[in-house]
Every structure is written in C-alpha cells, then in structure tokens.
Short mmCIF file of C-alpha atoms in Angstrom, two decimals:
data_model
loop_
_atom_site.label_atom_id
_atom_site.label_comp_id
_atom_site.label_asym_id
_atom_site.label_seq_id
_atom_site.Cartn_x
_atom_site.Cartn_y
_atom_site.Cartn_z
CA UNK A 4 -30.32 -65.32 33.42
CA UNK A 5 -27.25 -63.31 34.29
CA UNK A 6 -25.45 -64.05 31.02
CA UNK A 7 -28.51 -63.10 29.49
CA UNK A 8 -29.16 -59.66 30.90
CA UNK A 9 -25.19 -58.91 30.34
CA UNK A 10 -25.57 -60.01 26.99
CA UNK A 11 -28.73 -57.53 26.42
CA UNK A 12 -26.73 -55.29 27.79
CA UNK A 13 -23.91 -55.24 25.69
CA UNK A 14 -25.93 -55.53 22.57
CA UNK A 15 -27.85 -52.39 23.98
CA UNK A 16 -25.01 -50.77 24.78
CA UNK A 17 -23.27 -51.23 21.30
CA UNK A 18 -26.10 -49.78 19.51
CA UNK A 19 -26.72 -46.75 21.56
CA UNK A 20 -22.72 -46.24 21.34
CA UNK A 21 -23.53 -45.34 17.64
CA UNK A 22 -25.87 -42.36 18.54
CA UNK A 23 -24.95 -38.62 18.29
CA UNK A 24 -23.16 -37.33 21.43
CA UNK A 25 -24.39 -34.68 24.13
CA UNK A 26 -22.86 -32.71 26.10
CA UNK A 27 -20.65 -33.82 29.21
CA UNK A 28 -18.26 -32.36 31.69
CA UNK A 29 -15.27 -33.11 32.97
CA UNK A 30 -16.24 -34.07 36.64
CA UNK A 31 -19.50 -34.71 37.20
CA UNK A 32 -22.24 -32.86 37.99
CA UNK A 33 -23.52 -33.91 41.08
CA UNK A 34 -19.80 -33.72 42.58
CA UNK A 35 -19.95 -30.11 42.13
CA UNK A 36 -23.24 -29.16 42.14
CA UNK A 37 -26.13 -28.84 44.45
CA UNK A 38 -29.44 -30.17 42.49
CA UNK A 39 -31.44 -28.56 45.52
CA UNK A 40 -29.95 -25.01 45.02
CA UNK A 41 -31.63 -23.65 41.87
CA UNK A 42 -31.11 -19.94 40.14
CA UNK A 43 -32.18 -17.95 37.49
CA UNK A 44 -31.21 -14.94 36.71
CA UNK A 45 -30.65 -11.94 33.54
CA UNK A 46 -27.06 -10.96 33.24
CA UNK A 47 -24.01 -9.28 30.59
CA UNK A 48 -21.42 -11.71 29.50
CA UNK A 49 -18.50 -10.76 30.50
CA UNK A 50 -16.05 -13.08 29.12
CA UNK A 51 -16.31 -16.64 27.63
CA UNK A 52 -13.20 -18.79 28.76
CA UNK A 53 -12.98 -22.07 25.93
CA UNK A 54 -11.03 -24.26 27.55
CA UNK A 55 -10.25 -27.82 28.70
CA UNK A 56 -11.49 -29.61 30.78
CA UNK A 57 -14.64 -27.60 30.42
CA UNK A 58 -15.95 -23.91 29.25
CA UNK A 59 -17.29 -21.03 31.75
CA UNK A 60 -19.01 -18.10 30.77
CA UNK A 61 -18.95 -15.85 32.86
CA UNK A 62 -22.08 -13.35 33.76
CA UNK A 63 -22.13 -10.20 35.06
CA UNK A 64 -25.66 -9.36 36.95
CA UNK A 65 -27.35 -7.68 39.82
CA UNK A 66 -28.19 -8.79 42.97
CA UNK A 67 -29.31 -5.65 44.87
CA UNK A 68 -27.11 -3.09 44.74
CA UNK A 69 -24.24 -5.75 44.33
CA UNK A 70 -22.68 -6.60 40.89
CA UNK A 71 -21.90 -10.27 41.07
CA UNK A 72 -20.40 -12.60 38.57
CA UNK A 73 -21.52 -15.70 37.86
CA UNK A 74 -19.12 -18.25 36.23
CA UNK A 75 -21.72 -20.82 34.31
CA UNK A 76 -19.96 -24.16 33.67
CA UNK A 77 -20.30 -26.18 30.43
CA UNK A 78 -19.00 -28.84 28.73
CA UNK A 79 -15.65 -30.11 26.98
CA UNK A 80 -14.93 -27.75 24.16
CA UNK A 81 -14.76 -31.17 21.78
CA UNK A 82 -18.20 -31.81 22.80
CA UNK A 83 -19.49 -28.53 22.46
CA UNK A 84 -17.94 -28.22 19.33
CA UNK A 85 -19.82 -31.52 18.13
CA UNK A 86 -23.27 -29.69 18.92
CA UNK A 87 -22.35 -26.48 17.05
CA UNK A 88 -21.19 -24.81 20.10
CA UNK A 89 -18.49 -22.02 19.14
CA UNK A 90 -15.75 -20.04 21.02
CA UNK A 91 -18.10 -16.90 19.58
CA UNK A 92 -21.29 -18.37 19.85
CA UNK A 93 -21.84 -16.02 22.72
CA UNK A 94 -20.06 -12.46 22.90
CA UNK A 95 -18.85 -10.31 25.89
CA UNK A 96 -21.65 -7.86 26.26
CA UNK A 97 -24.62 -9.87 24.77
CA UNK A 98 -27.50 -9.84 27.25
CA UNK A 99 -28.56 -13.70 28.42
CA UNK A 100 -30.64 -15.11 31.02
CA UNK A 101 -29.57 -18.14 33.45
CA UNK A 102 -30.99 -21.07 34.34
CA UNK A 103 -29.20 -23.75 36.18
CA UNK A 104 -28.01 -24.67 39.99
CA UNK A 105 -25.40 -23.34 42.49
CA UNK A 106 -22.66 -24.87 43.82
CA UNK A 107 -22.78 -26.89 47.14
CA UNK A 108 -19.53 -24.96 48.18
CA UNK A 109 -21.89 -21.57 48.94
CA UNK A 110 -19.22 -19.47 47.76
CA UNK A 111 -18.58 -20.90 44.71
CA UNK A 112 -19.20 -18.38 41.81
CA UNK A 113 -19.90 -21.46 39.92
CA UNK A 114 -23.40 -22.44 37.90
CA UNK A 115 -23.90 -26.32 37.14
CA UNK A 116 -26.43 -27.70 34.33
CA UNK A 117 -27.15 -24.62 32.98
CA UNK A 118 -29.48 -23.33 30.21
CA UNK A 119 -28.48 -19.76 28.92
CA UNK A 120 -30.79 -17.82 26.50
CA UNK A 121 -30.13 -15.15 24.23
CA UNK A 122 -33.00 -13.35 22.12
CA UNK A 123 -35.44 -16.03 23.36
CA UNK A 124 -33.16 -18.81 21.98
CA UNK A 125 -32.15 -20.78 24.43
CA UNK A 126 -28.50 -21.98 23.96
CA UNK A 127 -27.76 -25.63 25.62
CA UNK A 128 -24.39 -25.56 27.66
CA UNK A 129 -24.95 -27.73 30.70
CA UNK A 130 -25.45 -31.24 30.79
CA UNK A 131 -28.58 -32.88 29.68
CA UNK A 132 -31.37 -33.32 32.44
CA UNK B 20 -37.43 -50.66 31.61
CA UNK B 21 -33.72 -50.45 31.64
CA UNK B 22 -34.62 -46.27 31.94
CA UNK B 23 -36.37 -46.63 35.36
CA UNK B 24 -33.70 -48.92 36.29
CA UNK B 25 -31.60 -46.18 36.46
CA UNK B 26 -34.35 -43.60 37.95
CA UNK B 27 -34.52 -46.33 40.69
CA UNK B 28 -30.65 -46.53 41.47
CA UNK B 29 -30.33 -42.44 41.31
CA UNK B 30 -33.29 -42.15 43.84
CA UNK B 31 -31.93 -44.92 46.36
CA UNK B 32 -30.83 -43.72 49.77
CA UNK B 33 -27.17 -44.57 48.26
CA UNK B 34 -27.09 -43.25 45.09
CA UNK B 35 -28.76 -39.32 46.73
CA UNK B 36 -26.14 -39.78 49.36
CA UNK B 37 -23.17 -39.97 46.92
CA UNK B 38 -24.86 -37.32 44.93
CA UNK B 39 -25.65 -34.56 48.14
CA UNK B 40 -22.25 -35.14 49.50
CA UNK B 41 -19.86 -32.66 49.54
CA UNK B 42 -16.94 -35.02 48.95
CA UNK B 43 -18.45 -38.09 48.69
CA UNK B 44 -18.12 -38.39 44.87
CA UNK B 45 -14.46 -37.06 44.47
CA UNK B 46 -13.61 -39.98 47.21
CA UNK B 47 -15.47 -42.30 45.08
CA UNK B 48 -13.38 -41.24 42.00
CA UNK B 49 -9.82 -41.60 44.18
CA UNK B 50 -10.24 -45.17 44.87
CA UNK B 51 -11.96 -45.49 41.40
CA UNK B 52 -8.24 -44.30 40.16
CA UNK B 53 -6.39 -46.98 42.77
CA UNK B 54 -8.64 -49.87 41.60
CA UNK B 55 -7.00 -48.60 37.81
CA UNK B 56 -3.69 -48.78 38.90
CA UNK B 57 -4.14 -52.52 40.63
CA UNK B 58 -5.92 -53.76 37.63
CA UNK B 59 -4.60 -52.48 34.63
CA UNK B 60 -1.25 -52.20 35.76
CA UNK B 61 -1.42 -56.23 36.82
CA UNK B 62 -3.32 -56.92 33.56
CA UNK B 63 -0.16 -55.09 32.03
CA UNK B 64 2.53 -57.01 34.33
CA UNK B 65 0.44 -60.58 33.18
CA UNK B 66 0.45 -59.50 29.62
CA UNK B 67 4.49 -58.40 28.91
CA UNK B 68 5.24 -61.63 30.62
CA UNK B 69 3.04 -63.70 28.45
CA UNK B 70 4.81 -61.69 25.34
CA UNK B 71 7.94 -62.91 26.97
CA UNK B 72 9.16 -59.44 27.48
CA UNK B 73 9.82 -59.85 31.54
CA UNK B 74 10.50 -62.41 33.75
CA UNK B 75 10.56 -64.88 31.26
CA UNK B 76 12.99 -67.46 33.40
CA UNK B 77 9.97 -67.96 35.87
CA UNK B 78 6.84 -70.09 34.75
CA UNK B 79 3.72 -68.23 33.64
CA UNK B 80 1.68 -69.41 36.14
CA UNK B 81 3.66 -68.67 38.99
CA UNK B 82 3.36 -65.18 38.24
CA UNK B 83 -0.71 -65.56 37.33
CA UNK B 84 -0.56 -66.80 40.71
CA UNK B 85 1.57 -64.33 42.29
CA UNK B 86 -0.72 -61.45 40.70
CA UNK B 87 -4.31 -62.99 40.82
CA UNK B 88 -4.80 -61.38 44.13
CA UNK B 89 -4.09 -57.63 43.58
CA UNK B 90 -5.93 -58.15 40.62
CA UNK B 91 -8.86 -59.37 42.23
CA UNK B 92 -8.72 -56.48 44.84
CA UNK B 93 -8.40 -53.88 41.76
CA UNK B 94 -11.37 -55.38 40.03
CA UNK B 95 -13.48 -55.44 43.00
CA UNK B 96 -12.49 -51.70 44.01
CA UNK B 97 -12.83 -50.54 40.17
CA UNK B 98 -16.31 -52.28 39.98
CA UNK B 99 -17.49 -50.89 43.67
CA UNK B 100 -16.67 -47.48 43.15
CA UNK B 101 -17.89 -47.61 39.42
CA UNK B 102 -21.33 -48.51 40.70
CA UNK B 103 -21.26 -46.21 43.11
CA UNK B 104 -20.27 -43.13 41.17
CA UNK B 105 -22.76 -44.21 38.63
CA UNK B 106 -25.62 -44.31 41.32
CA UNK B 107 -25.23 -40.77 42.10
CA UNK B 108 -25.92 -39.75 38.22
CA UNK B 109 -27.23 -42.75 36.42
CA UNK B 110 -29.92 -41.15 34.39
CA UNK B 111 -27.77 -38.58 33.06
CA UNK B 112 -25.38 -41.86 32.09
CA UNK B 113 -28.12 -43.42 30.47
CA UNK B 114 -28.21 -40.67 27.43
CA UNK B 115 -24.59 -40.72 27.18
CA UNK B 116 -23.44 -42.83 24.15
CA UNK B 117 -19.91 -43.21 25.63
CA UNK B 118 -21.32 -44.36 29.31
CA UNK B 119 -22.97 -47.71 27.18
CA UNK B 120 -19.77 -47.83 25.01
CA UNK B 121 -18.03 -48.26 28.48
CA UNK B 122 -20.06 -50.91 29.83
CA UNK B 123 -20.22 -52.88 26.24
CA UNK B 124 -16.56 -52.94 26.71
CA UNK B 125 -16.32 -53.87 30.32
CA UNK B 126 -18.49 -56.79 30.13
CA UNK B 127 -16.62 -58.14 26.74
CA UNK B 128 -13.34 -57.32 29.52
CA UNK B 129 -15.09 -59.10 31.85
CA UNK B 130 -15.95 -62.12 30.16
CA UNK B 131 -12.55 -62.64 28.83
CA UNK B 132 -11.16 -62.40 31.79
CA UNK B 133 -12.85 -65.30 33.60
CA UNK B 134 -12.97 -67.37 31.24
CA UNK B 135 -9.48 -66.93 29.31
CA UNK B 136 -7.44 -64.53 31.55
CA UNK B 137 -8.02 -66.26 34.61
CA UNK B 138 -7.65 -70.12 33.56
CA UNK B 139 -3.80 -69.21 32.69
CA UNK B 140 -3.19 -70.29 36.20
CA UNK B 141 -4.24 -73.71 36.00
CA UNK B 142 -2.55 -74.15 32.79
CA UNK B 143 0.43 -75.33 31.30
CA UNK B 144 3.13 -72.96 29.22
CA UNK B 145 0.08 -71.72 26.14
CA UNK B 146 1.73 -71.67 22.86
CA UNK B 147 3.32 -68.34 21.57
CA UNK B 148 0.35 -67.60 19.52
CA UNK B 149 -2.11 -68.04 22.33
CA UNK B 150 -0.41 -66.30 24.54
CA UNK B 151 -0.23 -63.42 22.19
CA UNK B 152 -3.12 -63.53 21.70
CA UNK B 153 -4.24 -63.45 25.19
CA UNK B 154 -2.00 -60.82 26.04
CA UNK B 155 -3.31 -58.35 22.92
CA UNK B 156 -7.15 -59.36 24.37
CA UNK B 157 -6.57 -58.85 27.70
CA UNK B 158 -4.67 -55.24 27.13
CA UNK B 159 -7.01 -53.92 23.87
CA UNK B 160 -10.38 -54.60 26.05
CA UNK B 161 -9.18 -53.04 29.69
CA UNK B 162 -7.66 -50.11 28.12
CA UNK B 163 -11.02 -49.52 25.55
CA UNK B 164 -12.70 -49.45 29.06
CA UNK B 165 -10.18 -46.88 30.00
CA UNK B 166 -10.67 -44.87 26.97
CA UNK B 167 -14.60 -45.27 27.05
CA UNK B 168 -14.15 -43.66 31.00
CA UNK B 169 -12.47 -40.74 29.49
CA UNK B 170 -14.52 -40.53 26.67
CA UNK B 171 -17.31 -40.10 29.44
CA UNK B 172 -15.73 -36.77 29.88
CA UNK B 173 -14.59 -34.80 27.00
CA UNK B 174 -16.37 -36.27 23.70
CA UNK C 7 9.87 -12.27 38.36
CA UNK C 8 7.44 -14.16 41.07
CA UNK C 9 7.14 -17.69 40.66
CA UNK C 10 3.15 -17.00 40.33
CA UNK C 11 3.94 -14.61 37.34
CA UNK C 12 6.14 -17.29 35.65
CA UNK C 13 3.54 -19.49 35.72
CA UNK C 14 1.03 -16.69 34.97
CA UNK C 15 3.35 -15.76 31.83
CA UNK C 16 3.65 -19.52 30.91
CA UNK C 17 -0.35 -20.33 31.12
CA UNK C 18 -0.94 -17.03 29.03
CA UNK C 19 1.05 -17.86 26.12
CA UNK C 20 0.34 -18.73 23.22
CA UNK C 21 1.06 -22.41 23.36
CA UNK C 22 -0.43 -22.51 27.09
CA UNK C 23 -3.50 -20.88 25.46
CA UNK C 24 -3.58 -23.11 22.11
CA UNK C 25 -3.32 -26.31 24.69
CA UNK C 26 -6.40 -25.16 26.46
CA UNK C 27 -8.73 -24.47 24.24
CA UNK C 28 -7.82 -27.28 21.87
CA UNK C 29 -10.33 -30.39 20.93
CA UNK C 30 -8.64 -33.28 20.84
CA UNK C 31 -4.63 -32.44 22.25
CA UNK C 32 -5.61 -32.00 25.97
CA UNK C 33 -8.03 -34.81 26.11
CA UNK C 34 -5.38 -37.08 24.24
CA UNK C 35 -2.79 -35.83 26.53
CA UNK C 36 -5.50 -36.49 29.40
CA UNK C 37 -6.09 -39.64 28.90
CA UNK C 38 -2.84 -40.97 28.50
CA UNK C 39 -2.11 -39.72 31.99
CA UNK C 40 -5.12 -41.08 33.40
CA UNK C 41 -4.21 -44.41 31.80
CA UNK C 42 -0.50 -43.91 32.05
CA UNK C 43 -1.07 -44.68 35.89
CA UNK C 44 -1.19 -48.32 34.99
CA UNK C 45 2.60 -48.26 33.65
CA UNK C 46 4.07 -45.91 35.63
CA UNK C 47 2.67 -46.54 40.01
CA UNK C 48 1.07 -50.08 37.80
CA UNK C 49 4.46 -51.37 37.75
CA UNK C 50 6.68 -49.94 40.27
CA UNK C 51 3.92 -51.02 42.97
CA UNK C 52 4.99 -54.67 42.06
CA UNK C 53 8.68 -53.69 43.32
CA UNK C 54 7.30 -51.90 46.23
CA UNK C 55 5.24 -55.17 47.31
CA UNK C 56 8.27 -57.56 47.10
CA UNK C 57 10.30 -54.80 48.68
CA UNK C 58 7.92 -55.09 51.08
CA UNK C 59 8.09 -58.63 51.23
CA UNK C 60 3.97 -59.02 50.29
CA UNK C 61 4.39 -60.18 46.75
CA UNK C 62 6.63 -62.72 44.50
CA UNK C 63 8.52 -63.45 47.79
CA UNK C 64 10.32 -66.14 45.88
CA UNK C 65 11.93 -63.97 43.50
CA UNK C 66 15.26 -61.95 44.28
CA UNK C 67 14.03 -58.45 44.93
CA UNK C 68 17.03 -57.28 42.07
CA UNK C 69 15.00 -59.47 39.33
CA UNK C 70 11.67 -57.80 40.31
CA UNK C 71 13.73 -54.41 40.08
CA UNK C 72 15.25 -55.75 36.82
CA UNK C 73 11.56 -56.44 35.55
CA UNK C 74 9.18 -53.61 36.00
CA UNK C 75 12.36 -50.98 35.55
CA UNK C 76 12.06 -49.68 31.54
CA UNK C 77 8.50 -49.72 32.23
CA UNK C 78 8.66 -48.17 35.05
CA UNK C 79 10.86 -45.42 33.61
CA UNK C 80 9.25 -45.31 30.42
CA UNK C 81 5.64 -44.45 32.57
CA UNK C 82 6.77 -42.31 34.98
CA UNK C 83 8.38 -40.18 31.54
CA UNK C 84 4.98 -40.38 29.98
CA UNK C 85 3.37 -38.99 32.91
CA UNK C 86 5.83 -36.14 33.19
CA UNK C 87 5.71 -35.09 29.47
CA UNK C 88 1.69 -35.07 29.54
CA UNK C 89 1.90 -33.56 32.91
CA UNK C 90 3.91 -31.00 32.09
CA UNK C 91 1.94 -30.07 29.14
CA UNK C 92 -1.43 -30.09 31.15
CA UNK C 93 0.64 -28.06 33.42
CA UNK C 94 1.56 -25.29 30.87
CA UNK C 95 -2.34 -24.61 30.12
CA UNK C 96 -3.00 -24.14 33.53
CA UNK C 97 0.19 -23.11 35.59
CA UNK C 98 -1.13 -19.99 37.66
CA UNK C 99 -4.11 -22.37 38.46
CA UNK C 100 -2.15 -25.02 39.36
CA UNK C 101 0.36 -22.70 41.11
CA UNK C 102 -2.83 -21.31 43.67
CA UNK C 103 -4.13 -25.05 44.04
CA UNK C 104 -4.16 -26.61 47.14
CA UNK C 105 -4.23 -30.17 45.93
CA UNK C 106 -1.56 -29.46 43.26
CA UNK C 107 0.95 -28.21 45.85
CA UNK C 108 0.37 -31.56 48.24
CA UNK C 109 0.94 -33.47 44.48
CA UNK C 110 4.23 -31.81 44.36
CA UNK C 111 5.17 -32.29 47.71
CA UNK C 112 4.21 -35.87 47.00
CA UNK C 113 6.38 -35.84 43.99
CA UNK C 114 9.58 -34.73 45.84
CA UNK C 115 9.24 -37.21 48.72
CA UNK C 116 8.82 -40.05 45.81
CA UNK C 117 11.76 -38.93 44.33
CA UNK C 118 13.72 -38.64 47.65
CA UNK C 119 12.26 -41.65 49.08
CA UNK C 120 13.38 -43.89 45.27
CA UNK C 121 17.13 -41.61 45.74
CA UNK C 122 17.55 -42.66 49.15
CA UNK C 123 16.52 -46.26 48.37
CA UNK C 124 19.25 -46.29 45.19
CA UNK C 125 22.06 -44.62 47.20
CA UNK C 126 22.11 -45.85 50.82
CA UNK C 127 19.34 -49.07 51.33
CA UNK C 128 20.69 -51.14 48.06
CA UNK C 129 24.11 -51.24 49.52
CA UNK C 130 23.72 -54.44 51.48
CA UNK C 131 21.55 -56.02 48.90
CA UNK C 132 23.17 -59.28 48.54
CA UNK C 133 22.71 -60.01 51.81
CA UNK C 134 18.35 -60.04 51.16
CA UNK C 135 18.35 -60.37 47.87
CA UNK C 136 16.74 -63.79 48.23
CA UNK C 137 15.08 -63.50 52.07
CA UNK C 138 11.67 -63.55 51.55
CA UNK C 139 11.22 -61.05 53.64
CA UNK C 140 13.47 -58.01 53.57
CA UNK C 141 14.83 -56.22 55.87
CA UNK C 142 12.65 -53.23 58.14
CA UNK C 143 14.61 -50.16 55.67
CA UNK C 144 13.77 -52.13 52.64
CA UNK C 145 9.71 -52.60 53.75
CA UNK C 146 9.97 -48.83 54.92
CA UNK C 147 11.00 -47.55 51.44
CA UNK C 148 8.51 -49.64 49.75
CA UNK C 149 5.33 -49.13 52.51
CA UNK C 150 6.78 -44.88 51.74
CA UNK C 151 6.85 -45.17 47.91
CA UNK C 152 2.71 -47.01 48.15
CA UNK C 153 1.44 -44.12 50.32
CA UNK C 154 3.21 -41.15 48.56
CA UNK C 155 1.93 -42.74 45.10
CA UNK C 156 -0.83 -43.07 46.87
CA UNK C 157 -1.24 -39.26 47.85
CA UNK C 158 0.00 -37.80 44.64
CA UNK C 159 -2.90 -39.88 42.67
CA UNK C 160 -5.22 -38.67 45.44
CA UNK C 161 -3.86 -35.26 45.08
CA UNK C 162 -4.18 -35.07 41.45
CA UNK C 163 -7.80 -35.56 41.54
CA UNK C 164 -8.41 -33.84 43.78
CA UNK C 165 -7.55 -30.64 41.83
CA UNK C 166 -10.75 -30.72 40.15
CA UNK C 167 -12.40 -30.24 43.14
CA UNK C 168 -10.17 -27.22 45.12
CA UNK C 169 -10.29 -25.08 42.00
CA UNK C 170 -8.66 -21.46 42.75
CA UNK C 171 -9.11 -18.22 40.95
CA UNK C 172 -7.04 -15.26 40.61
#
C-alpha cells in the first residue's frame, strides 16, 4: 500500500513537473507574512527594484496625512520573467492599487502575496493563492 | 483527493502553527540546512570512497558502517523539517511544478537508498562497475533533490 | 571612505547591479552554495567527529585529515567564490545585517579555531594519532569547529529573515 501511494506519487509528480511554472519567492510566504493581516490600498510607484532573490516595488500612498511607502514583494526575476513579467512592466509614477498582506514584523514596510493593478488590469506579482 | 490532502495538512494545528509563527519557519529551514550537510555530505564521503578516491586502504564497509549513523540522523532531520515546512504552505506547494519535481526525485533517492545504498554494509568489496555505479546513483538523485529545493525558489 | 560606502560603492556598480538583477547567474551561484555545504562543513565535520573521538575511532586522526582535506579545501573555495559574488550584489545590505555580521564573526573564529588547531594542537600528534579517543584540546577544537559551522549556516539563513534598509 505504501509502495503504491509513493509510486502514484512519483508518477504524479513527474507529470505535473512538465507544467508551466508560477510564480515563487525566495523564502516563503508564510515565514514572512501574516495571512491574517490583509491591505489594500491606491498608491504611485516609486521605484521598481529587479533583483535576486526576489523583486519589490515600491508604493508611495496616503495614510492620513502621512505619506508611507509600501515595499510589495514578488517573485524571482527568472520566474517573473517566465510569466512575461518585465523590469518595465510597471514605471515609477504609474498609478496602481494593492492588494495583498502585511508583514507579521508590524513595522515591516513589506507587502506579501500581492495583486497590483494598473488601468483595471490586474498584474500578478505575488505568489499564487 | 491528493488536493485536500494538502488543505488538510495546511489547516492542522501544526501546519497553522509553523505558518503564524514569527520564527518558527526560518528555524524549520536551519535544521532543514544541517540535515543537508549530514546527508549529502555522508552520501558524498560514501560515494568518493566507493570511486576509490579516499580512504581506499580501509574496507568499504567499515566506512558504510562508520557513516550509516550520521546519515540516518541527516535523513531523519531533512525529512522532519521538510514535512514540517511543507505543512505550513502545502497548498501553495501543490501548484508548484518544481515542489512535485522535488518529491519525484526524493522518493527515486529514497528508494535507492534502502535498497542499494544501504545493503553496501552487509556486502562484500562490489565490483568497480557497481560501485560506480552506485556512487553516480547515489550522488545524481540527492543532489537533483537539492536542485529541485532550489528550484522551489527562483524558477 | 567608510566601510558602509565601500560596500555601498561595490553593491552599486555595475557588476554588483548586473549580478542582481540577473536570471539565471545568482540562482546558479545560489545554489551551488546552498549545495556546496555538503563538500565544504559535509566533509570537514567527518574530521571534527574523529577529532572528537565520535566517529571512525579506528582510524589515525592524520588519515581522516589526509581524506576529507582537497575536498575540504576545494568546498570551503567554492563557498567563498559564490559567496563573495552574492556578496558584491548586496554588500551595503549585508554590511547593515545583523545575521551577516554574527556569519562573519563565525567565519573568523572558524578560521582561528582551524589556525590554532594547525599551529599549536597538531604538535604532539604522534602521540594520539591512533588513541581512539583524543586528547581534551583535540575534542575542544573539533566540538568549536561543529558549533561555529554550526552558527555561520544558522547565520546565513537567517539573513533572509533580519533584512535591513538604508
């Protein structure tokens, strides 16, 4: 029974290894981030930083009379690259809303799983689910 | 099926505690890394021996026995923490094609392992070619479960 | 010139910059590190167990040394080149992180702990070459060498996780 359910496994495993790739970061999500702390918000970009071991855009926006910046985490550039993800996708000063979850570390500027969209398009960055 | 398998493991008292804690998961990832250097780097100490590159005036299976231990212990930590960091985020591993390429390659490890790896020990001297064999086996499949870990994180 | 702006000047140049934002170079480099761990600490923890007198207490503790040293060496160069390169793409974030700074500590104790080992404990080797168990400097040097591997591996994770800006 054992050897059987490894066996299905593997076999499972090898075909789904032949699927297209999403996106992924370089330490996990739920070590960072705080599934039970949820934002949204409208914002600027500010600046995009492309870089291993994963991207951050970050977003300018207002909370109050405070300007705060929010530094929305993505994946591996290689795997954003695979999903048609560009260093110039998204430009400083291109107006985006948020969607995604804070960081347990409260002040972390950091945003995990996130969904940013521009013009109604919304532009996967996070990690899936 | 095998999906709310992995619903069930995220939502169990184990798998949320991993995933809530503040350091819980980078702990998890630390011994992950010490299981690694027990197993791959006895797997490694095994295999130049059996291509007759070290310690080649003592019999093979006094070193299998010498190192079956640590290996042991580095298996069982790699596997433990594995499970545990893959509790706190299973169904986000379940769409990841790299995750399954990971586990295809750590049960073929597996496998070969107990049933080839490990029966050195009770053996005689293999011949050169079986023991090259064994040696190119042991090293291509733990280090494809290596590369399918980092994979996991930047492809 | 600070030390923070050297590494400042070093992570903003071009080839820091090209490393960083690359697609396959830094998680190439990466993963050799990661994996590098098995031939670099992989092997020298084998000497530090018979040092210790846990391990392969039959064998002289020179023929272990013999054994795991080019691959030893050969890692723990690995490691340094790939570090070092990681290093350049991120050295003013590296330079602010907690974790990297106990890493290097880590590093230097290694290295003085493996010095002192070469220069002063080796001396009366022939005497314990063969004892099964060594004597308490030798099992010191090798117990120090497990725990400050054991920190700088600890360390260098940890990085992810005590990110700094500037």
């Amino acid at each position: 029974m054992r050897r059987k359910m490894l066996g299905a496994f593997a076999g499972v495993g090898l075909l789904v290894a032949g699927l297209s790739l999403p996106v992924q970061a370089h330490h996990s999500l739920s070590a960072e981030f705080d599934q039970s702390k949820p934002i949204s918000f409208n914002g600027t970009v500010k600046r995009i930083d492309w870089g291993n071991p994963h991207i951050y855009t970050h977003v300018e926006t207002k909370e109050g009379d405070k300007t705060v910046v929010y530094k929305v985490e993505g994946g591996a550039p290689n795997a954003l690259y695979r999903q048609g993800w560009r260093e110039d996708t998204l430009k400083p000063g291109d107006a985006v809303s948020v969607r995604g979850i804070r960081a347990k570390n409260p002040e972390s500027p950091n945003i995990g799983n996130a969904t940013i969209t521009k013009d109604g398009v919304s532009i996967f960055q996070g990690q899936k689910r | 099926m095998v999906y709310s398998f992995f619903e069930w493991a995220e939502n169990t008292p184990f798998g949320l505690f991993v995933r809530d804690s503040r350091w819980g998961f980078a702990i998890t990832e630390v011994v992950h890394l010490f299981g690694l250097v027990l197993l791959l780097g006895g797997v490694l100490m095994m295999s130049m021996r059996l291509l007759g590159w070290t310690m080649t005036d003592r019999p093979i299976w006094e070193l299998a026995r010498e190192l079956r231990g640590w290996i042991t212990l580095g298996l069982v930590a790699m596997l433990a923490s594995g499970v545990t960091l893959w509790a706190s985020e299973a169904v986000r591993m379940y769409d990841l094609p790299w995750f399954w390429f990971k586990m295809a390659t750590l049960v073929l490890a597996l496998i070969f392992h107990f049933t080839v790896f490990r029966k050195l020990a009770d053996k005689d001297e293999p011949r050169p070619l079986a023991r090259l064999a064994i040696a190119c086996g042991a090293l291509l499949l733990w280090f494809g479960v290596g590369f399918g870990g980092r994979a996991i994180g930047f492809l | 010139m600070s030390l923070f702006e050297l590494c400042k000047m070093l992570q903003e140049s071009e080839i820091g910059m090209a490393i960083h934002s690359s697609l396959y170079f830094f998680p190439f480099v990466e993963t050799i590190h990661v994996l590098g761990l098995s031939v670099s600490v992989g092997t020298i923890l084998w000497f530090d167990l018979r040092a210790m007198g846990l391990n392969m207490r039959q064998q002289p503790v020179s023929r272990v040394f013999a054994a795991v040293r080019p691959w030893m060496l050969a890692g723990f160069i690995a490691m340094f080149l790939t570090g070092a390169i990681m290093f350049w793409a991120h050295a003013a974030l590296c330079y602010l992180n907690p974790s990297f700074r106990v890493k290097t500590v880590g590093l230097v104790l290694a290295g003085f702990n493996a010095l002192y080992f070469h220069f002063k404990t080796q001396h009366g080797m022939a005497e314990w070459d063969n004892a099964p168990t060594p004597p308490l400097g030798v099992r010191l040097a090798g117990l120090f060498s497990v725990l400050l591997w054991g920190v700088i591996i600890a360390a260098g994770r940890m990085m992810a996780y005590t990110p700094v800006d500037y």
